[in-house]
Amino acid sequence: MSIRTPSANNNDGNAIKRMLRKCNDFRSTPAAVLTVSTMAVFSDTVVYGLIVPFLPDIVQDKLGMSSSANGILFGTFGLGVLIGAPISAYISDRWNMRKWPMIIGLLGLGATSVLFALGNAFWELVVARLAQGLSSGITWAVGLAMIADVYSGEGMGKAMGVAFSGFTVGYLGGPVLGGVIYGAGGTHAIAIFVGAIAAVDLIFRLLIIEPKNMQPARTSQTGSLADVDPIQSGVQSADGAEAGATPAAELSLMNRPPGSVKGEAGDIESGLQARSAAGLPGSIDAKEIIDGEPTRPERRTTMWDLLKEWPILACCVATVTVTGASGSFEPTLPIHMAEEYGTSPTIIGVVFIALVIPSMIAGIVAGRFTDNERILNYVAPYGRFAFMIVGSVLAAIAVACVGATRNIAGLVVSLAVVGFLCGIAAVPIMSTMGVHVYRMGGDAYAKVYALFNIAYSVGVIIIPTVLPPLMNAVGFAATLGVVSAILVFGAIVLTIQPTMMLRKYGRAAFIGENARTFL
């Protein structure tokens, strides 16, 4: 029998102290912010998708309503996001506060989700769904802004890729969990599950340090603040050496890929002065640069300022089309599978796995590729838009294939392809919006991600609400043909400005050290 010595006990105590110290240090790191924000996005989206498999049981079988009521419930959630996101974004950016809006949003989401699971009347479901959307809008706008606070420049793409994986697992994995849990214990089991998720998430949100008290990630390999010249506006030095230089106002539409200009301090200052003189929204004056980094502009950037920037507006359109297309399966696929194959809610939930895993993988992969300067230069001047365009077009083809399948096996394969391609198209949206705001001065991250949420909610309100009655009229295949057309429309919008720049200046103007700007 061994006897523990006092020194052994001291070593154990020291090890525990070191572990606690490391945990405490982790609370104030960018990785902690990314972890908490990804968990927050997962919690929101898993709650959104939990109801998908068993909604026909409640609305059609229990309440005796038509399938159009399903779309109303999904649209009501989007309406809540539409209201909650801009309000929380204004408050968060105005007072530079992230942590407590996130906690308030979570508490609201948990309470309203339990209310929805236990509701017995349609109006109760509508009210609970609207409140869910309000809470989700708070968490989404502020959570993504937290990431942008500490991962700037190229590194934002990788971080947003990770966050998008949380979105994917929740958004598309929610139906899987919902089907399994509902099949095992009904709506009461759903309520318990949501309460448990909210409790765990709340602990993490309470432990996190407010991002404004952190130092941003700066490692060169991640393309963070240390790598990115935030004021690359395409304006050369004071002598305007670049032949046929594009006016500053026009160049605000298309920004250089990070690292494409290696100017000296004098070039940076003159470029800043020229951009400020152009009166651009969010322009950074030379006096606002401290140690090569931008400080917040004196006039705060508004949502209207953001919408006047072409990359932001185009990303909002892409958000409506891509997320709307991804969400098109939630109100339609359960009804189609129940009517065509007689499948149970549990099987319907399992089929959604085909969307989840490929989309999660695509999120991580696309996040890395959209941070690669060499790849962005190769597809100049389309840059990150190239991923959105190609992903949208190929996803449109895959969605049409889903409508053409006549068996569950073909359905699963087609859904897997759709999930992967929609992931490729969606990830660059978030990073592009964040990088562009960083180059405008970095004072509107919550606002720009509120716009992302608004665009997302527009897609959720319109597309899922319209599709069920459309499917009743023209069938499942024709309905998905409409979804494919929506994706193609989004791709066309994304190509407009880069194509105009390409036709005007030629591709050679976007290559090399003094290349013109693009995203």
Coordinates of C-alpha atoms in Angstrom, one line a residue:
M1 CA 0.0 0.0 0.0
S2 CA 1.5 3.3 -1.1
I3 CA 1.4 6.4 1.0
R4 CA 1.1 9.8 -0.6
T5 CA 3.7 12.2 0.6
P6 CA 3.1 15.9 1.2
S7 CA 5.1 16.8 -1.8
A8 CA 2.9 14.6 -4.0
N9 CA -0.2 16.4 -2.7
N10 CA 1.5 19.7 -3.4
N11 CA 2.2 18.7 -6.9
D12 CA -1.4 17.7 -7.4
G13 CA -2.5 21.0 -6.0
N14 CA -0.1 22.9 -8.3
A15 CA -1.3 21.0 -11.3
I16 CA -4.9 21.9 -10.5
K17 CA -3.9 25.6 -10.1
R18 CA -2.1 25.5 -13.4
M19 CA -5.1 24.0 -15.1
L20 CA -7.5 26.6 -13.6
R21 CA -5.1 29.4 -14.6
K22 CA -5.0 28.1 -18.1
C23 CA -8.8 28.0 -18.2
N24 CA -9.0 31.5 -16.8
D25 CA -6.5 32.7 -19.4
F26 CA -8.4 31.0 -22.2
R27 CA -11.5 33.1 -21.3
S28 CA -9.7 36.2 -22.7
T29 CA -8.5 34.7 -26.0
P30 CA -9.9 35.1 -29.5
A31 CA -10.3 31.3 -29.5
A32 CA -12.7 31.6 -26.6
V33 CA -14.8 34.1 -28.4
L34 CA -14.9 31.9 -31.5
T35 CA -16.0 28.9 -29.3
V36 CA -18.7 30.8 -27.6
S37 CA -20.0 32.4 -30.7
T38 CA -20.0 29.1 -32.6
M39 CA -22.0 27.5 -29.8
A40 CA -24.4 30.4 -29.8
V41 CA -25.0 30.1 -33.5
F42 CA -25.5 26.3 -33.1
S43 CA -28.0 26.8 -30.3
D44 CA -30.0 29.3 -32.3
T45 CA -30.2 27.3 -35.4
V46 CA -30.7 23.9 -33.8
V47 CA -33.8 25.3 -32.0
Y48 CA -35.0 26.7 -35.4
G49 CA -34.7 23.3 -37.1
L50 CA -35.9 21.0 -34.2
I51 CA -39.6 21.4 -35.2
V52 CA -39.2 20.4 -38.8
P53 CA -39.8 16.6 -38.6
F54 CA -42.8 16.8 -36.2
L55 CA -44.4 20.0 -37.4
P56 CA -46.8 18.1 -39.7
D57 CA -47.9 15.9 -36.7
I58 CA -48.7 19.0 -34.6
V59 CA -50.1 21.4 -37.2
Q60 CA -51.9 19.0 -39.6
D61 CA -52.8 16.0 -37.4
K62 CA -53.3 17.6 -34.0
L63 CA -54.6 21.1 -35.0
G64 CA -56.2 20.1 -38.3
M65 CA -54.6 23.0 -40.3
S66 CA -53.3 23.0 -43.9
S67 CA -49.7 22.8 -44.9
S68 CA -49.6 26.5 -45.5
A69 CA -49.6 27.0 -41.7
N70 CA -46.2 25.3 -41.6
G71 CA -44.8 28.1 -43.8
I72 CA -46.4 30.7 -41.6
L73 CA -44.5 29.4 -38.6
F74 CA -41.2 29.5 -40.4
G75 CA -41.9 32.9 -41.8
T76 CA -42.8 34.2 -38.3
F77 CA -39.4 33.2 -37.0
G78 CA -37.8 35.2 -39.8
L79 CA -40.0 38.2 -38.9
G80 CA -38.7 38.0 -35.4
V81 CA -35.1 38.0 -36.6
L82 CA -35.9 41.0 -38.9
I83 CA -37.0 43.0 -35.8
G84 CA -34.4 41.8 -33.2
A85 CA -31.2 41.9 -35.3
P86 CA -31.1 45.7 -36.2
I87 CA -32.2 46.8 -32.7
S88 CA -29.6 44.7 -30.9
A89 CA -26.9 45.7 -33.5
Y90 CA -27.5 49.4 -32.8
I91 CA -27.3 48.9 -29.1
S92 CA -24.2 46.6 -29.3
D93 CA -22.2 48.9 -31.6
R94 CA -23.4 52.1 -29.9
W95 CA -22.2 51.1 -26.5
N96 CA -19.5 48.6 -27.6
M97 CA -21.2 45.9 -25.7
R98 CA -21.4 42.2 -26.8
K99 CA -21.6 39.9 -23.8
W100 CA -24.8 40.9 -22.1
P101 CA -26.9 41.1 -25.3
M102 CA -25.8 37.6 -26.0
I103 CA -26.9 36.4 -22.6
I104 CA -30.3 38.2 -22.9
G105 CA -30.8 36.7 -26.3
L106 CA -30.1 33.2 -25.0
L107 CA -32.4 33.5 -22.0
G108 CA -35.2 34.6 -24.3
L109 CA -34.5 31.8 -26.8
G110 CA -34.6 29.1 -24.2
A111 CA -37.8 30.3 -22.6
T112 CA -39.7 30.8 -25.9
S113 CA -38.5 27.5 -27.3
V114 CA -39.9 25.6 -24.3
L115 CA -43.2 27.6 -24.7
F116 CA -43.3 26.5 -28.4
A117 CA -42.7 22.8 -27.5
L118 CA -45.6 22.9 -25.0
G119 CA -48.0 25.1 -26.9
N120 CA -51.5 23.7 -27.6
A121 CA -53.0 26.3 -29.9
F122 CA -51.8 27.7 -33.2
W123 CA -51.6 31.3 -31.9
E124 CA -49.4 30.1 -29.1
L125 CA -47.0 28.6 -31.6
V126 CA -47.0 31.8 -33.7
V127 CA -46.2 34.0 -30.6
A128 CA -43.5 31.6 -29.4
R129 CA -42.0 31.4 -32.9
L130 CA -41.9 35.2 -33.2
A131 CA -40.2 35.5 -29.8
Q132 CA -37.7 32.8 -30.9
G133 CA -36.8 34.9 -33.9
L134 CA -36.4 38.0 -31.8
S135 CA -34.0 36.2 -29.5
S136 CA -32.1 34.6 -32.4
G137 CA -31.7 37.9 -34.1
I138 CA -29.9 39.3 -31.0
T139 CA -27.6 36.3 -30.7
W140 CA -26.7 36.2 -34.4
A141 CA -25.9 39.8 -35.0
V142 CA -23.9 40.2 -31.8
G143 CA -22.2 36.8 -31.9
L144 CA -20.8 37.3 -35.4
A145 CA -19.7 40.8 -34.4
M146 CA -17.8 39.3 -31.5
I147 CA -15.8 37.2 -34.0
A148 CA -15.1 40.2 -36.2
D149 CA -13.9 42.1 -33.2
V150 CA -11.0 39.7 -32.6
Y151 CA -10.4 38.1 -36.0
S152 CA -9.8 40.8 -38.6
G153 CA -8.6 40.7 -42.1
E154 CA -7.9 37.4 -43.8
G155 CA -8.2 35.4 -40.6
M156 CA -11.8 36.3 -40.4
G157 CA -12.5 33.9 -43.3
K158 CA -11.2 30.9 -41.3
A159 CA -13.1 32.0 -38.2
M160 CA -16.3 32.5 -40.1
G161 CA -15.8 29.1 -41.6
V162 CA -15.8 27.6 -38.1
A163 CA -18.8 29.6 -37.1
F164 CA -20.6 28.5 -40.3
S165 CA -20.0 24.9 -39.3
G166 CA -21.8 25.6 -36.1
F167 CA -24.6 27.2 -38.1
T168 CA -24.7 24.2 -40.4
V169 CA -24.8 21.6 -37.7
G170 CA -27.6 23.4 -35.9
Y171 CA -29.5 24.5 -39.0
L172 CA -29.5 21.2 -40.7
G173 CA -28.8 19.0 -37.7
G174 CA -31.8 20.4 -35.8
P175 CA -34.3 18.3 -37.9
V176 CA -32.2 15.2 -37.2
L177 CA -32.3 15.7 -33.4
G178 CA -35.9 16.9 -33.5
G179 CA -37.0 13.7 -35.3
V180 CA -35.1 11.4 -32.9
I181 CA -36.1 13.2 -29.7
Y182 CA -39.7 13.7 -30.7
G183 CA -40.0 10.0 -31.6
A184 CA -38.6 9.0 -28.2
G185 CA -40.4 11.4 -25.9
G186 CA -42.7 13.8 -27.7
T187 CA -42.9 17.5 -27.2
H188 CA -42.0 17.3 -23.5
A189 CA -38.6 15.7 -24.4
I190 CA -38.1 18.5 -26.9
A191 CA -38.7 21.1 -24.2
I192 CA -36.2 19.3 -21.8
F193 CA -33.6 19.1 -24.6
V194 CA -33.9 22.9 -25.4
G195 CA -33.6 23.7 -21.7
A196 CA -30.4 21.7 -21.4
I197 CA -28.8 23.3 -24.4
A198 CA -29.7 26.8 -23.1
A199 CA -28.2 26.0 -19.7
V200 CA -24.9 24.8 -21.1
D201 CA -24.7 27.7 -23.5
L202 CA -25.5 30.2 -20.7
I203 CA -22.5 28.9 -18.6
F204 CA -20.1 29.5 -21.5
R205 CA -21.5 33.0 -22.3
L206 CA -21.2 34.0 -18.6
L207 CA -17.6 32.9 -18.5
I208 CA -16.4 34.8 -21.6
I209 CA -14.5 38.1 -21.3
E210 CA -16.0 41.1 -23.1
P211 CA -14.2 41.2 -26.5
K212 CA -13.4 44.9 -26.2
N213 CA -11.1 43.9 -23.3
M214 CA -9.1 41.5 -25.5
Q215 CA -6.2 41.8 -27.9
P216 CA -7.1 40.8 -31.4
A217 CA -5.6 37.7 -33.0
R218 CA -2.4 38.8 -34.8
T219 CA -0.6 35.8 -36.1
S220 CA 0.7 36.3 -39.7
Q221 CA -0.4 32.8 -40.8
T222 CA -4.0 33.5 -40.1
G223 CA -4.0 36.8 -42.0
S224 CA -5.3 38.8 -39.0
L225 CA -4.6 42.4 -38.1
A226 CA -0.9 42.0 -38.5
D227 CA -1.3 41.0 -42.1
V228 CA -4.0 43.2 -43.4
D229 CA -3.7 46.8 -44.5
P230 CA -7.2 48.0 -43.5
I231 CA -7.1 51.1 -45.7
Q232 CA -6.2 49.6 -49.0
S233 CA -8.7 51.6 -51.1
G234 CA -6.9 51.4 -54.4
V235 CA -5.6 55.0 -54.0
Q236 CA -2.0 55.3 -54.8
S237 CA 0.5 57.7 -53.2
A238 CA 0.0 61.5 -53.5
D239 CA 1.5 61.6 -57.0
G240 CA -1.2 59.2 -58.3
A241 CA 1.4 57.1 -60.1
E242 CA -0.9 54.3 -61.2
A243 CA -1.9 54.9 -64.8
G244 CA -5.6 55.3 -65.4
A245 CA -6.2 55.1 -61.6
T246 CA -9.7 54.4 -60.7
P247 CA -11.5 57.2 -58.7
A248 CA -11.6 56.5 -55.0
A249 CA -15.4 56.5 -54.9
E250 CA -15.5 53.7 -57.5
L251 CA -12.7 51.7 -55.8
S252 CA -14.7 51.7 -52.6
L253 CA -16.9 49.1 -54.4
M254 CA -14.2 46.6 -54.9
N255 CA -11.4 46.2 -52.3
R256 CA -8.0 44.7 -52.7
P257 CA -7.3 41.3 -51.4
P258 CA -5.4 41.5 -48.1
G259 CA -1.7 42.0 -48.6
S260 CA -1.9 43.1 -52.2
V261 CA -0.3 46.5 -51.5
K262 CA 3.0 46.8 -49.6
G263 CA 3.0 50.6 -49.2
E264 CA 5.2 52.6 -46.9
A265 CA 3.8 54.9 -44.2
G266 CA 3.7 57.9 -46.5
D267 CA 1.8 56.0 -49.2
I268 CA -0.7 54.9 -46.5
E269 CA -1.2 58.4 -45.2
S270 CA -1.7 59.9 -48.7
G271 CA -4.1 57.1 -49.6
L272 CA -6.1 57.7 -46.5
Q273 CA -6.3 61.5 -47.2
A274 CA -7.5 60.8 -50.7
R275 CA -10.1 58.4 -49.6
S276 CA -11.3 60.8 -46.9
A277 CA -11.5 63.6 -49.4
A278 CA -13.7 61.5 -51.6
G279 CA -16.3 61.5 -48.8
L280 CA -16.7 57.8 -48.7
P281 CA -18.9 56.2 -46.0
G282 CA -16.7 55.0 -43.3
S283 CA -13.6 56.6 -44.8
I284 CA -10.6 56.7 -42.5
D285 CA -8.6 59.9 -42.1
A286 CA -4.9 59.8 -41.8
K287 CA -5.0 61.2 -38.3
E288 CA -7.1 58.1 -37.2
I289 CA -4.2 55.7 -37.8
I290 CA -2.3 54.6 -34.7
D291 CA 0.7 52.2 -35.3
G292 CA -0.7 51.3 -38.7
E293 CA -4.2 50.3 -37.5
P294 CA -7.4 52.2 -37.9
T295 CA -9.3 53.8 -35.0
R296 CA -13.0 54.2 -35.1
P297 CA -14.2 57.0 -37.4
E298 CA -15.8 60.1 -35.8
R299 CA -19.1 59.7 -37.6
R300 CA -20.5 56.2 -36.9
T301 CA -21.2 54.1 -40.0
T302 CA -25.0 53.5 -40.4
M303 CA -26.8 50.6 -42.0
W304 CA -27.6 52.9 -44.9
D305 CA -23.9 53.6 -45.4
L306 CA -23.3 49.9 -45.5
L307 CA -26.0 49.2 -48.1
K308 CA -24.5 51.8 -50.4
E309 CA -21.3 49.7 -50.5
W310 CA -21.6 47.2 -53.4
P311 CA -20.0 44.2 -51.7
I312 CA -22.3 44.5 -48.8
L313 CA -25.4 44.9 -50.9
A314 CA -24.4 41.9 -53.2
C315 CA -23.7 39.8 -50.1
C316 CA -27.2 40.6 -48.8
V317 CA -28.7 39.4 -52.0
A318 CA -26.6 36.2 -51.9
T319 CA -27.7 35.6 -48.3
V320 CA -31.4 35.8 -49.3
T321 CA -30.9 33.3 -52.2
V322 CA -28.4 30.8 -50.6
T323 CA -29.9 30.6 -47.1
G324 CA -33.4 30.7 -48.6
A325 CA -32.5 27.8 -50.9
S326 CA -31.0 25.8 -48.0
G327 CA -34.2 26.5 -45.9
S328 CA -36.5 25.5 -48.7
F329 CA -36.3 21.8 -47.7
E330 CA -37.5 22.3 -44.2
P331 CA -41.2 23.1 -45.0
T332 CA -41.3 21.0 -48.2
L333 CA -39.3 17.8 -47.7
P334 CA -41.1 16.4 -44.6
I335 CA -44.5 16.8 -46.4
H336 CA -43.1 15.3 -49.6
M337 CA -41.5 12.3 -47.9
A338 CA -44.6 11.7 -45.7
E339 CA -46.9 11.7 -48.8
E340 CA -44.6 10.0 -51.3
Y341 CA -42.9 7.4 -49.1
G342 CA -44.9 7.3 -45.9
T343 CA -41.8 8.0 -43.8
S344 CA -42.0 8.7 -40.0
P345 CA -40.7 11.9 -38.4
T346 CA -37.6 9.9 -37.2
I347 CA -36.6 8.9 -40.7
I348 CA -37.3 12.3 -42.0
G349 CA -34.9 13.7 -39.4
V350 CA -32.2 11.2 -40.3
V351 CA -32.5 12.1 -44.0
F352 CA -31.5 15.6 -43.1
I353 CA -28.1 14.3 -42.1
A354 CA -27.3 14.2 -45.8
L355 CA -27.4 18.0 -45.8
V356 CA -25.6 18.4 -42.5
I357 CA -22.2 16.7 -42.8
P358 CA -21.2 17.8 -46.3
S359 CA -22.2 21.4 -45.5
M360 CA -20.2 21.4 -42.3
I361 CA -17.1 20.1 -44.2
A362 CA -17.7 22.7 -47.0
G363 CA -17.8 25.5 -44.4
I364 CA -14.3 24.7 -43.0
V365 CA -12.8 24.1 -46.5
A366 CA -14.3 27.2 -48.0
G367 CA -13.2 29.3 -45.0
R368 CA -9.6 28.3 -45.7
F369 CA -9.7 28.8 -49.4
T370 CA -11.3 32.2 -49.2
D371 CA -8.4 33.3 -47.0
N372 CA -5.8 32.2 -49.5
E373 CA -4.4 35.3 -51.2
R374 CA -2.9 33.3 -54.1
I375 CA -6.3 31.8 -54.9
L376 CA -8.1 35.1 -54.6
N377 CA -5.6 36.7 -57.0
Y378 CA -6.1 33.8 -59.4
V379 CA -9.8 34.5 -59.7
A380 CA -9.4 38.3 -59.7
P381 CA -11.4 40.5 -59.9
Y382 CA -14.1 38.1 -58.6
G383 CA -12.2 37.1 -55.5
R384 CA -14.4 35.7 -52.8
F385 CA -17.4 36.3 -55.0
A386 CA -16.1 33.5 -57.3
F387 CA -16.9 31.0 -54.5
M388 CA -20.4 32.3 -54.1
I389 CA -21.1 32.4 -57.8
V390 CA -19.8 28.9 -58.6
G391 CA -21.4 27.4 -55.5
S392 CA -24.8 29.0 -56.3
V393 CA -24.9 27.8 -59.9
L394 CA -23.8 24.2 -59.1
A395 CA -26.2 24.2 -56.1
A396 CA -29.0 25.2 -58.4
I397 CA -28.3 22.2 -60.6
A398 CA -28.2 19.9 -57.5
V399 CA -31.5 21.3 -56.1
A400 CA -33.2 20.5 -59.4
C401 CA -31.8 16.9 -59.2
V402 CA -33.4 16.6 -55.7
G403 CA -36.8 17.3 -57.3
A404 CA -36.2 14.7 -60.0
T405 CA -35.4 11.8 -57.7
R406 CA -37.9 9.0 -57.3
N407 CA -36.4 7.1 -54.3
I408 CA -35.0 7.8 -50.9
A409 CA -31.5 6.7 -51.9
G410 CA -31.3 9.2 -54.7
L411 CA -32.8 11.9 -52.5
V412 CA -30.0 11.4 -49.9
V413 CA -27.2 11.6 -52.5
S414 CA -28.7 14.7 -54.1
L415 CA -29.2 16.4 -50.7
A416 CA -25.6 15.7 -49.8
V417 CA -24.4 17.5 -52.9
V418 CA -26.7 20.4 -52.2
G419 CA -25.4 20.7 -48.7
F420 CA -21.8 20.8 -49.8
L421 CA -22.4 23.4 -52.6
C422 CA -24.5 25.6 -50.4
G423 CA -21.8 25.6 -47.8
I424 CA -19.2 26.7 -50.5
A425 CA -21.5 29.5 -51.5
A426 CA -22.5 30.7 -48.0
V427 CA -19.2 30.9 -46.1
P428 CA -17.6 33.7 -48.1
I429 CA -20.6 35.9 -47.5
M430 CA -19.9 36.4 -43.8
S431 CA -16.1 36.9 -44.2
T432 CA -16.5 39.3 -47.1
M433 CA -18.9 41.5 -45.1
G434 CA -16.6 41.5 -42.1
V435 CA -13.4 42.3 -44.2
H436 CA -15.2 45.1 -46.0
V437 CA -16.4 46.7 -42.7
Y438 CA -12.8 46.3 -41.3
R439 CA -11.5 48.3 -44.3
M440 CA -14.2 51.0 -43.7
G441 CA -12.9 51.5 -40.1
G442 CA -14.3 48.6 -38.1
D443 CA -17.1 50.4 -36.2
A444 CA -20.1 48.5 -37.6
Y445 CA -19.6 44.8 -37.3
A446 CA -22.8 44.3 -35.4
K447 CA -24.7 46.4 -37.9
V448 CA -23.3 44.5 -40.9
Y449 CA -24.2 41.2 -39.4
A450 CA -27.6 42.6 -38.6
L451 CA -28.0 43.2 -42.3
F452 CA -26.9 39.6 -42.8
N453 CA -29.6 38.5 -40.4
I454 CA -32.2 40.7 -42.1
A455 CA -31.3 39.3 -45.5
Y456 CA -31.4 35.8 -43.9
S457 CA -34.8 36.5 -42.4
V458 CA -36.1 37.8 -45.7
G459 CA -35.2 34.5 -47.3
V460 CA -36.7 32.6 -44.4
I461 CA -39.9 34.7 -44.4
I462 CA -40.6 34.7 -48.2
I463 CA -39.3 31.4 -49.5
P464 CA -40.5 28.9 -46.9
T465 CA -43.8 30.7 -46.6
V466 CA -44.4 30.6 -50.3
L467 CA -43.2 27.1 -51.1
P468 CA -45.8 24.9 -49.3
P469 CA -48.8 26.4 -51.1
L470 CA -46.8 26.4 -54.4
M471 CA -46.0 22.8 -53.8
N472 CA -49.7 22.0 -53.4
A473 CA -50.3 23.7 -56.8
V474 CA -47.4 22.5 -59.0
G475 CA -45.8 19.6 -57.1
F476 CA -42.4 19.0 -55.4
A477 CA -40.2 18.9 -58.5
A478 CA -41.5 22.2 -60.0
T479 CA -41.2 23.9 -56.6
L480 CA -37.5 23.0 -56.4
G481 CA -37.2 24.2 -60.0
V482 CA -38.2 27.7 -58.6
V483 CA -35.6 27.4 -55.9
S484 CA -33.0 26.6 -58.5
A485 CA -34.0 29.7 -60.4
I486 CA -33.6 31.8 -57.3
L487 CA -30.0 30.5 -56.8
V488 CA -29.2 31.4 -60.4
F489 CA -30.6 34.9 -59.9
G490 CA -28.3 35.4 -56.9
A491 CA -25.3 34.3 -58.9
I492 CA -26.1 36.7 -61.7
V493 CA -26.3 39.6 -59.2
L494 CA -22.9 38.7 -57.8
T495 CA -21.3 38.7 -61.2
I496 CA -22.4 42.2 -62.3
Q497 CA -19.8 44.5 -60.6
P498 CA -16.7 42.3 -61.0
T499 CA -17.6 41.7 -64.7
M500 CA -18.0 45.4 -65.3
M501 CA -14.6 46.0 -63.7
L502 CA -13.0 43.2 -65.7
R503 CA -14.4 44.5 -69.0
K504 CA -13.3 48.0 -68.3
Y505 CA -9.7 47.4 -67.1
G506 CA -8.8 43.9 -68.2
R507 CA -7.6 41.1 -65.9
A508 CA -4.0 42.3 -66.0
A509 CA -5.0 45.4 -64.0
F510 CA -5.9 43.2 -61.0
I511 CA -2.6 41.2 -60.9
G512 CA 0.6 42.3 -59.3
E513 CA 1.8 44.5 -56.5
N514 CA -0.1 47.6 -57.6
A515 CA -3.3 45.7 -58.6
R516 CA -6.6 47.3 -58.5
T517 CA -8.9 46.5 -55.6
F518 CA -11.3 43.6 -55.3
L519 CA -12.7 41.3 -52.7

